[in-house]
Amino acid sequence: MKGLDLARLQAYLKSGELTGRMFAGGRSNLTYAITDGDQRWVLRRPPLGHVLPTAHDMAREHRVLEALSKAGFPAPRPVLMCTDPDVIGAPFYLMEHVDGTIYRDVAALEALGPDAMRTLTLSLVDTLADLHALDPAAIGLADFGRPEGFNQRQVSRWKKQLDASRSRDVAGIDELHARLAVDIPAGGPGTVVHGDFRLDNVLIGDELQVNAVLDWEMSTLGDPLSDVALMFVYADLPLNVGAGGRPTAPLRVPGHPSLTELGARYAERSRRDVSDLHWYVGFAAFKLAVILEGVHYRYVQGQTVGGGFESIGQMVGPLVMRGHEALEGH
């Protein structure tokens, strides 16, 4: 299996015979389902090839999962951390398997019906507000990041990420960065932020509750409104479609609340003011454009694993436009 030597993992764990499969949908760190026929785990390791600094720190992911799961937040419980790259070729960690459905396809969302779609989406918003309500110091994450100057550093960081992943000209992306850098919000008190919070990064249970939030590789302490804005941008971004299907964003699926309604729900549960998110949405669009440009870079270099990467590059331009529109008040 590409990226994972099961025989070497089996020897390291001193387990019975292991079988595994790679999860689809991951754009960055590689994720595998592993079982010895009795117990089930999930393994996470960094991607192959082009890895940007700080972006794939397994120990950070393991730490935040441990803290959040102990605090009762719906995050998978980590089981083992291995920092020795000689075992499978990279550091990795194991976490418990959590049951649930990841909704990556428009057809699956449409099949739920409008009422269920609404319930699911509001559950997602409530979970984000609950994350932001946790006191980092109380759950052992006081030094997990530096909230002061978070937005300023993010603007600088994602420009550096862009510069490290350039393989083509992207119209308007440097201009968008320049506009964002002019008037950066100071932000309020810092919280744990997920950094990539979206519908297809959560496991949904039978009652449409969030069983687990996944993919914590970009989590830190920072401005919670950055998570809210990114959730808004993702809601308007097309999901996977089957053969012959049409690209449709979750926001267009019958029953999905409007962005205004999502903001009001978050504000009510979190007691935060979300009345002016224009800069945050502009930055979220820029950040996501840079992330996808990095994925496109790895794809053209032949360093991605699995399918579905060939169309990622086409999503960057519209996100840049969305960023400019947000800064203009749209």
mmCIF file with all atom_site columns, N, CA and C in Angstrom, residues 277-320:
data_model
loop_
_atom_site.group_PDB
_atom_site.id
_atom_site.type_symbol
_atom_site.label_atom_id
_atom_site.label_alt_id
_atom_site.label_comp_id
_atom_site.label_asym_id
_atom_site.label_entity_id
_atom_site.label_seq_id
_atom_site.pdbx_PDB_ins_code
_atom_site.Cartn_x
_atom_site.Cartn_y
_atom_site.Cartn_z
_atom_site.occupancy
_atom_site.B_iso_or_equiv
_atom_site.pdbx_formal_charge
_atom_site.auth_seq_id
_atom_site.auth_comp_id
_atom_site.auth_asym_id
_atom_site.auth_atom_id
_atom_site.pdbx_PDB_model_num
ATOM 1   N N  . LEU A 1 277 ? -17.682 40.116 8.854   1.00 0.00 ? 277 LEU A N  1
ATOM 2   C CA . LEU A 1 277 ? -16.712 39.062 8.558   1.00 0.00 ? 277 LEU A CA 1
ATOM 3   C C  . LEU A 1 277 ? -16.046 39.257 7.200   1.00 0.00 ? 277 LEU A C  1
ATOM 4   N N  . HIS A 1 278 ? -16.183 40.438 6.592   1.00 0.00 ? 278 HIS A N  1
ATOM 5   C CA . HIS A 1 278 ? -15.694 40.632 5.217   1.00 0.00 ? 278 HIS A CA 1
ATOM 6   C C  . HIS A 1 278 ? -14.206 40.301 5.089   1.00 0.00 ? 278 HIS A C  1
ATOM 7   N N  . TRP A 1 279 ? -13.374 40.860 5.998   1.00 0.00 ? 279 TRP A N  1
ATOM 8   C CA . TRP A 1 279 ? -11.939 40.567 5.918   1.00 0.00 ? 279 TRP A CA 1
ATOM 9   C C  . TRP A 1 279 ? -11.682 39.081 6.143   1.00 0.00 ? 279 TRP A C  1
ATOM 10  N N  . TYR A 1 280 ? -12.379 38.522 7.122   1.00 0.00 ? 280 TYR A N  1
ATOM 11  C CA . TYR A 1 280 ? -12.160 37.108 7.456   1.00 0.00 ? 280 TYR A CA 1
ATOM 12  C C  . TYR A 1 280 ? -12.530 36.186 6.292   1.00 0.00 ? 280 TYR A C  1
ATOM 13  N N  . VAL A 1 281 ? -13.637 36.492 5.621   1.00 0.00 ? 281 VAL A N  1
ATOM 14  C CA . VAL A 1 281 ? -14.035 35.672 4.466   1.00 0.00 ? 281 VAL A CA 1
ATOM 15  C C  . VAL A 1 281 ? -13.034 35.865 3.326   1.00 0.00 ? 281 VAL A C  1
ATOM 16  N N  . GLY A 1 282 ? -12.576 37.104 3.137   1.00 0.00 ? 282 GLY A N  1
ATOM 17  C CA . GLY A 1 282 ? -11.558 37.348 2.115   1.00 0.00 ? 282 GLY A CA 1
ATOM 18  C C  . GLY A 1 282 ? -10.290 36.565 2.385   1.00 0.00 ? 282 GLY A C  1
ATOM 19  N N  . PHE A 1 283 ? -9.873  36.547 3.659   1.00 0.00 ? 283 PHE A N  1
ATOM 20  C CA . PHE A 1 283 ? -8.668  35.799 3.999   1.00 0.00 ? 283 PHE A CA 1
ATOM 21  C C  . PHE A 1 283 ? -8.903  34.288 3.879   1.00 0.00 ? 283 PHE A C  1
ATOM 22  N N  . ALA A 1 284 ? -10.085 33.820 4.298   1.00 0.00 ? 284 ALA A N  1
ATOM 23  C CA . ALA A 1 284 ? -10.385 32.386 4.202   1.00 0.00 ? 284 ALA A CA 1
ATOM 24  C C  . ALA A 1 284 ? -10.311 31.919 2.748   1.00 0.00 ? 284 ALA A C  1
ATOM 25  N N  . ALA A 1 285 ? -10.819 32.745 1.838   1.00 0.00 ? 285 ALA A N  1
ATOM 26  C CA . ALA A 1 285 ? -10.765 32.393 0.415   1.00 0.00 ? 285 ALA A CA 1
ATOM 27  C C  . ALA A 1 285 ? -9.314  32.354 -0.070  1.00 0.00 ? 285 ALA A C  1
ATOM 28  N N  . PHE A 1 286 ? -8.505  33.308 0.388   1.00 0.00 ? 286 PHE A N  1
ATOM 29  C CA . PHE A 1 286 ? -7.082  33.322 0.030   1.00 0.00 ? 286 PHE A CA 1
ATOM 30  C C  . PHE A 1 286 ? -6.370  32.090 0.572   1.00 0.00 ? 286 PHE A C  1
ATOM 31  N N  . LYS A 1 287 ? -6.580  31.801 1.841   1.00 0.00 ? 287 LYS A N  1
ATOM 32  C CA . LYS A 1 287 ? -5.942  30.643 2.465   1.00 0.00 ? 287 LYS A CA 1
ATOM 33  C C  . LYS A 1 287 ? -6.314  29.352 1.741   1.00 0.00 ? 287 LYS A C  1
ATOM 34  N N  . LEU A 1 288 ? -7.593  29.191 1.445   1.00 0.00 ? 288 LEU A N  1
ATOM 35  C CA . LEU A 1 288 ? -8.027  27.962 0.777   1.00 0.00 ? 288 LEU A CA 1
ATOM 36  C C  . LEU A 1 288 ? -7.465  27.892 -0.645  1.00 0.00 ? 288 LEU A C  1
ATOM 37  N N  . ALA A 1 289 ? -7.378  29.038 -1.315  1.00 0.00 ? 289 ALA A N  1
ATOM 38  C CA . ALA A 1 289 ? -6.766  29.062 -2.646  1.00 0.00 ? 289 ALA A CA 1
ATOM 39  C C  . ALA A 1 289 ? -5.313  28.603 -2.574  1.00 0.00 ? 289 ALA A C  1
ATOM 40  N N  . VAL A 1 290 ? -4.592  29.045 -1.538  1.00 0.00 ? 290 VAL A N  1
ATOM 41  C CA . VAL A 1 290 ? -3.189  28.646 -1.382  1.00 0.00 ? 290 VAL A CA 1
ATOM 42  C C  . VAL A 1 290 ? -3.087  27.153 -1.067  1.00 0.00 ? 290 VAL A C  1
ATOM 43  N N  . ILE A 1 291 ? -3.960  26.666 -0.191  1.00 0.00 ? 291 ILE A N  1
ATOM 44  C CA . ILE A 1 291 ? -3.964  25.233 0.134   1.00 0.00 ? 291 ILE A CA 1
ATOM 45  C C  . ILE A 1 291 ? -4.167  24.406 -1.137  1.00 0.00 ? 291 ILE A C  1
ATOM 46  N N  . LEU A 1 292 ? -5.168  24.784 -1.932  1.00 0.00 ? 292 LEU A N  1
ATOM 47  C CA . LEU A 1 292 ? -5.472  24.012 -3.139  1.00 0.00 ? 292 LEU A CA 1
ATOM 48  C C  . LEU A 1 292 ? -4.377  24.158 -4.189  1.00 0.00 ? 292 LEU A C  1
ATOM 49  N N  . GLU A 1 293 ? -3.732  25.329 -4.218  1.00 0.00 ? 293 GLU A N  1
ATOM 50  C CA . GLU A 1 293 ? -2.607  25.492 -5.141  1.00 0.00 ? 293 GLU A CA 1
ATOM 51  C C  . GLU A 1 293 ? -1.450  24.579 -4.730  1.00 0.00 ? 293 GLU A C  1
ATOM 52  N N  . GLY A 1 294 ? -1.281  24.380 -3.416  1.00 0.00 ? 294 GLY A N  1
ATOM 53  C CA . GLY A 1 294 ? -0.265  23.452 -2.932  1.00 0.00 ? 294 GLY A CA 1
ATOM 54  C C  . GLY A 1 294 ? -0.587  22.016 -3.313  1.00 0.00 ? 294 GLY A C  1
ATOM 55  N N  . VAL A 1 295 ? -1.863  21.659 -3.231  1.00 0.00 ? 295 VAL A N  1
ATOM 56  C CA . VAL A 1 295 ? -2.286  20.317 -3.656  1.00 0.00 ? 295 VAL A CA 1
ATOM 57  C C  . VAL A 1 295 ? -2.053  20.148 -5.157  1.00 0.00 ? 295 VAL A C  1
ATOM 58  N N  . HIS A 1 296 ? -2.409  21.185 -5.925  1.00 0.00 ? 296 HIS A N  1
ATOM 59  C CA . HIS A 1 296 ? -2.179  21.151 -7.378  1.00 0.00 ? 296 HIS A CA 1
ATOM 60  C C  . HIS A 1 296 ? -0.691  20.984 -7.686  1.00 0.00 ? 296 HIS A C  1
ATOM 61  N N  . TYR A 1 297 ? 0.147   21.695 -6.935  1.00 0.00 ? 297 TYR A N  1
ATOM 62  C CA . TYR A 1 297 ? 1.604   21.592 -7.106  1.00 0.00 ? 297 TYR A CA 1
ATOM 63  C C  . TYR A 1 297 ? 2.048   20.142 -6.906  1.00 0.00 ? 297 TYR A C  1
ATOM 64  N N  . ARG A 1 298 ? 1.594   19.520 -5.812  1.00 0.00 ? 298 ARG A N  1
ATOM 65  C CA . ARG A 1 298 ? 1.990   18.132 -5.553  1.00 0.00 ? 298 ARG A CA 1
ATOM 66  C C  . ARG A 1 298 ? 1.445   17.201 -6.635  1.00 0.00 ? 298 ARG A C  1
ATOM 67  N N  . TYR A 1 299 ? 0.244   17.505 -7.137  1.00 0.00 ? 299 TYR A N  1
ATOM 68  C CA . TYR A 1 299 ? -0.343  16.668 -8.192  1.00 0.00 ? 299 TYR A CA 1
ATOM 69  C C  . TYR A 1 299 ? 0.498   16.708 -9.461  1.00 0.00 ? 299 TYR A C  1
ATOM 70  N N  . VAL A 1 300 ? 0.890   17.915 -9.883  1.00 0.00 ? 300 VAL A N  1
ATOM 71  C CA . VAL A 1 300 ? 1.661   18.012 -11.133 1.00 0.00 ? 300 VAL A CA 1
ATOM 72  C C  . VAL A 1 300 ? 3.068   17.442 -10.954 1.00 0.00 ? 300 VAL A C  1
ATOM 73  N N  . GLN A 1 301 ? 3.540   17.377 -9.697  1.00 0.00 ? 301 GLN A N  1
ATOM 74  C CA . GLN A 1 301 ? 4.840   16.768 -9.413  1.00 0.00 ? 301 GLN A CA 1
ATOM 75  C C  . GLN A 1 301 ? 4.730   15.253 -9.234  1.00 0.00 ? 301 GLN A C  1
ATOM 76  N N  . GLY A 1 302 ? 3.505   14.716 -9.314  1.00 0.00 ? 302 GLY A N  1
ATOM 77  C CA . GLY A 1 302 ? 3.307   13.278 -9.148  1.00 0.00 ? 302 GLY A CA 1
ATOM 78  C C  . GLY A 1 302 ? 3.438   12.807 -7.720  1.00 0.00 ? 302 GLY A C  1
ATOM 79  N N  . GLN A 1 303 ? 3.146   13.696 -6.753  1.00 0.00 ? 303 GLN A N  1
ATOM 80  C CA . GLN A 1 303 ? 3.364   13.360 -5.347  1.00 0.00 ? 303 GLN A CA 1
ATOM 81  C C  . GLN A 1 303 ? 2.068   13.161 -4.568  1.00 0.00 ? 303 GLN A C  1
ATOM 82  N N  . THR A 1 304 ? 0.925   13.119 -5.241  1.00 0.00 ? 304 THR A N  1
ATOM 83  C CA . THR A 1 304 ? -0.339  12.838 -4.560  1.00 0.00 ? 304 THR A CA 1
ATOM 84  C C  . THR A 1 304 ? -0.612  11.340 -4.623  1.00 0.00 ? 304 THR A C  1
ATOM 85  N N  . VAL A 1 305 ? -1.433  10.867 -3.698  1.00 0.00 ? 305 VAL A N  1
ATOM 86  C CA . VAL A 1 305 ? -1.795  9.452  -3.633  1.00 0.00 ? 305 VAL A CA 1
ATOM 87  C C  . VAL A 1 305 ? -3.310  9.349  -3.728  1.00 0.00 ? 305 VAL A C  1
ATOM 88  N N  . GLY A 1 306 ? -3.798  8.533  -4.658  1.00 0.00 ? 306 GLY A N  1
ATOM 89  C CA . GLY A 1 306 ? -5.239  8.401  -4.841  1.00 0.00 ? 306 GLY A CA 1
ATOM 90  C C  . GLY A 1 306 ? -5.728  9.261  -5.994  1.00 0.00 ? 306 GLY A C  1
ATOM 91  N N  . GLY A 1 307 ? -7.051  9.314  -6.157  1.00 0.00 ? 307 GLY A N  1
ATOM 92  C CA . GLY A 1 307 ? -7.637  10.035 -7.283  1.00 0.00 ? 307 GLY A CA 1
ATOM 93  C C  . GLY A 1 307 ? -8.302  11.325 -6.864  1.00 0.00 ? 307 GLY A C  1
ATOM 94  N N  . GLY A 1 308 ? -8.868  12.032 -7.833  1.00 0.00 ? 308 GLY A N  1
ATOM 95  C CA . GLY A 1 308 ? -9.648  13.233 -7.571  1.00 0.00 ? 308 GLY A CA 1
ATOM 96  C C  . GLY A 1 308 ? -8.854  14.520 -7.511  1.00 0.00 ? 308 GLY A C  1
ATOM 97  N N  . PHE A 1 309 ? -7.550  14.460 -7.825  1.00 0.00 ? 309 PHE A N  1
ATOM 98  C CA . PHE A 1 309 ? -6.709  15.652 -7.698  1.00 0.00 ? 309 PHE A CA 1
ATOM 99  C C  . PHE A 1 309 ? -6.614  16.459 -8.994  1.00 0.00 ? 309 PHE A C  1
ATOM 100 N N  . GLU A 1 310 ? -7.036  15.866 -10.110 1.00 0.00 ? 310 GLU A N  1
ATOM 101 C CA . GLU A 1 310 ? -6.802  16.519 -11.395 1.00 0.00 ? 310 GLU A CA 1
ATOM 102 C C  . GLU A 1 310 ? -7.598  17.814 -11.560 1.00 0.00 ? 310 GLU A C  1
ATOM 103 N N  . SER A 1 311 ? -8.718  17.946 -10.831 1.00 0.00 ? 311 SER A N  1
ATOM 104 C CA . SER A 1 311 ? -9.549  19.148 -10.989 1.00 0.00 ? 311 SER A CA 1
ATOM 105 C C  . SER A 1 311 ? -9.325  20.179 -9.887  1.00 0.00 ? 311 SER A C  1
ATOM 106 N N  . ILE A 1 312 ? -8.456  19.879 -8.922  1.00 0.00 ? 312 ILE A N  1
ATOM 107 C CA . ILE A 1 312 ? -8.242  20.791 -7.790  1.00 0.00 ? 312 ILE A CA 1
ATOM 108 C C  . ILE A 1 312 ? -7.764  22.157 -8.267  1.00 0.00 ? 312 ILE A C  1
ATOM 109 N N  . GLY A 1 313 ? -6.853  22.169 -9.249  1.00 0.00 ? 313 GLY A N  1
ATOM 110 C CA . GLY A 1 313 ? -6.294  23.431 -9.723  1.00 0.00 ? 313 GLY A CA 1
ATOM 111 C C  . GLY A 1 313 ? -7.332  24.387 -10.282 1.00 0.00 ? 313 GLY A C  1
ATOM 112 N N  . GLN A 1 314 ? -8.441  23.833 -10.796 1.00 0.00 ? 314 GLN A N  1
ATOM 113 C CA . GLN A 1 314 ? -9.483  24.683 -11.385 1.00 0.00 ? 314 GLN A CA 1
ATOM 114 C C  . GLN A 1 314 ? -10.271 25.465 -10.329 1.00 0.00 ? 314 GLN A C  1
ATOM 115 N N  . MET A 1 315 ? -10.153 25.071 -9.068  1.00 0.00 ? 315 MET A N  1
ATOM 116 C CA . MET A 1 315 ? -10.920 25.727 -8.014  1.00 0.00 ? 315 MET A CA 1
ATOM 117 C C  . MET A 1 315 ? -10.218 26.967 -7.468  1.00 0.00 ? 315 MET A C  1
ATOM 118 N N  . VAL A 1 316 ? -8.942  27.151 -7.820  1.00 0.00 ? 316 VAL A N  1
ATOM 119 C CA . VAL A 1 316 ? -8.155  28.232 -7.216  1.00 0.00 ? 316 VAL A CA 1
ATOM 120 C C  . VAL A 1 316 ? -8.620  29.603 -7.709  1.00 0.00 ? 316 VAL A C  1
ATOM 121 N N  . GLY A 1 317 ? -8.782  29.763 -9.014  1.00 0.00 ? 317 GLY A N  1
ATOM 122 C CA . GLY A 1 317 ? -9.185  31.047 -9.580  1.00 0.00 ? 317 GLY A CA 1
ATOM 123 C C  . GLY A 1 317 ? -10.486 31.590 -9.002  1.00 0.00 ? 317 GLY A C  1
ATOM 124 N N  . PRO A 1 318 ? -11.560 30.784 -8.960  1.00 0.00 ? 318 PRO A N  1
ATOM 125 C CA . PRO A 1 318 ? -12.810 31.269 -8.368  1.00 0.00 ? 318 PRO A CA 1
ATOM 126 C C  . PRO A 1 318 ? -12.677 31.661 -6.898  1.00 0.00 ? 318 PRO A C  1
ATOM 127 N N  . LEU A 1 319 ? -11.806 30.980 -6.158  1.00 0.00 ? 319 LEU A N  1
ATOM 128 C CA . LEU A 1 319 ? -11.601 31.361 -4.755  1.00 0.00 ? 319 LEU A CA 1
ATOM 129 C C  . LEU A 1 319 ? -10.918 32.716 -4.644  1.00 0.00 ? 319 LEU A C  1
ATOM 130 N N  . VAL A 1 320 ? -9.972  32.993 -5.514  1.00 0.00 ? 320 VAL A N  1
ATOM 131 C CA . VAL A 1 320 ? -9.324  34.305 -5.530  1.00 0.00 ? 320 VAL A CA 1
ATOM 132 C C  . VAL A 1 320 ? -10.360 35.398 -5.802  1.00 0.00 ? 320 VAL A C  1
#
